[in-house]
């Protein structure tokens, strides 16, 4: 993987190794394993899962209004 260059709010640039960024994301609380698992799916499968989740939320919202 290539090294990336980032800028902070003061305009200073620094080099970030991708593995450092992944480690920082995990330390922040992001479930990196879940992201990798989802990215291993096809786009169609991710869309299907999204639709299932959206349908569930809509059903819950509808039930709450009753």
Tab-separated table of C-alpha atoms in Angstrom:
chain	number	residue	atom	x	y	z
A	1	UNK	CA	0.000	0.000	0.000
A	2	UNK	CA	1.170	3.503	-0.709
A	3	UNK	CA	1.828	6.150	1.887
A	4	UNK	CA	-0.761	8.910	1.952
A	5	UNK	CA	-0.251	12.599	2.655
A	6	UNK	CA	-2.791	14.407	4.803
A	7	UNK	CA	-3.261	18.005	5.916
A	8	UNK	CA	-4.456	19.164	9.307
A	9	UNK	CA	-6.544	22.264	10.028
A	10	UNK	CA	-3.470	24.485	10.162
A	11	UNK	CA	-2.411	23.347	6.691
A	12	UNK	CA	0.479	21.215	7.918
A	13	UNK	CA	1.010	18.039	5.966
A	14	UNK	CA	2.099	14.692	7.303
A	15	UNK	CA	2.570	11.232	5.895
A	16	UNK	CA	0.228	8.518	7.116
A	17	UNK	CA	0.895	4.846	6.541
A	18	UNK	CA	-2.358	3.025	5.655
A	19	UNK	CA	-1.832	0.501	8.449
A	20	UNK	CA	-1.454	3.374	10.921
A	21	UNK	CA	-4.766	4.788	9.703
A	22	UNK	CA	-6.469	1.403	10.099
A	23	UNK	CA	-5.038	1.034	13.595
A	24	UNK	CA	-6.170	4.565	14.483
A	25	UNK	CA	-9.667	3.818	13.186
A	26	UNK	CA	-9.830	0.648	15.274
A	27	UNK	CA	-8.589	2.543	18.339
A	28	UNK	CA	-11.333	5.124	17.729
A	29	UNK	CA	-13.921	2.349	17.880
A	30	UNK	CA	-14.559	1.578	14.231
A	31	UNK	CA	-15.150	-2.128	13.607
A	32	UNK	CA	-12.528	-2.641	10.913
A	33	UNK	CA	-13.292	-6.363	10.648
A	34	UNK	CA	-16.929	-5.593	9.871
A	35	UNK	CA	-15.874	-3.073	7.223
A	36	UNK	CA	-13.611	-5.655	5.603
A	37	UNK	CA	-16.370	-8.273	5.708
A	38	UNK	CA	-18.833	-5.879	4.068
A	39	UNK	CA	-16.338	-4.867	1.395
A	40	UNK	CA	-15.810	-8.544	0.576
A	41	UNK	CA	-19.480	-8.738	-0.473
A	42	UNK	CA	-20.648	-7.879	-3.953
A	43	UNK	CA	-22.364	-4.551	-4.478
A	44	UNK	CA	-25.634	-6.404	-5.068
A	45	UNK	CA	-25.318	-8.240	-1.753
A	46	UNK	CA	-24.528	-5.012	0.122
A	47	UNK	CA	-27.564	-3.367	-1.462
A	48	UNK	CA	-29.745	-6.348	-0.531
A	49	UNK	CA	-28.594	-6.173	3.087
A	50	UNK	CA	-29.140	-2.414	3.147
A	51	UNK	CA	-32.677	-2.867	1.843
A	52	UNK	CA	-33.426	-5.452	4.541
A	53	UNK	CA	-32.159	-3.044	7.229
A	54	UNK	CA	-34.148	-0.154	5.750
A	55	UNK	CA	-37.324	-2.249	5.628
A	56	UNK	CA	-36.810	-3.180	9.285
A	57	UNK	CA	-36.394	0.464	10.326
A	58	UNK	CA	-39.511	1.456	8.397
A	59	UNK	CA	-41.528	-1.327	10.063
A	60	UNK	CA	-40.321	-0.228	13.495
A	61	UNK	CA	-41.196	3.411	12.778
A	62	UNK	CA	-44.641	2.381	11.564
A	63	UNK	CA	-45.206	0.244	14.679
A	64	UNK	CA	-44.120	3.148	16.900
A	65	UNK	CA	-46.776	5.429	15.359
A	66	UNK	CA	-49.568	3.003	16.205
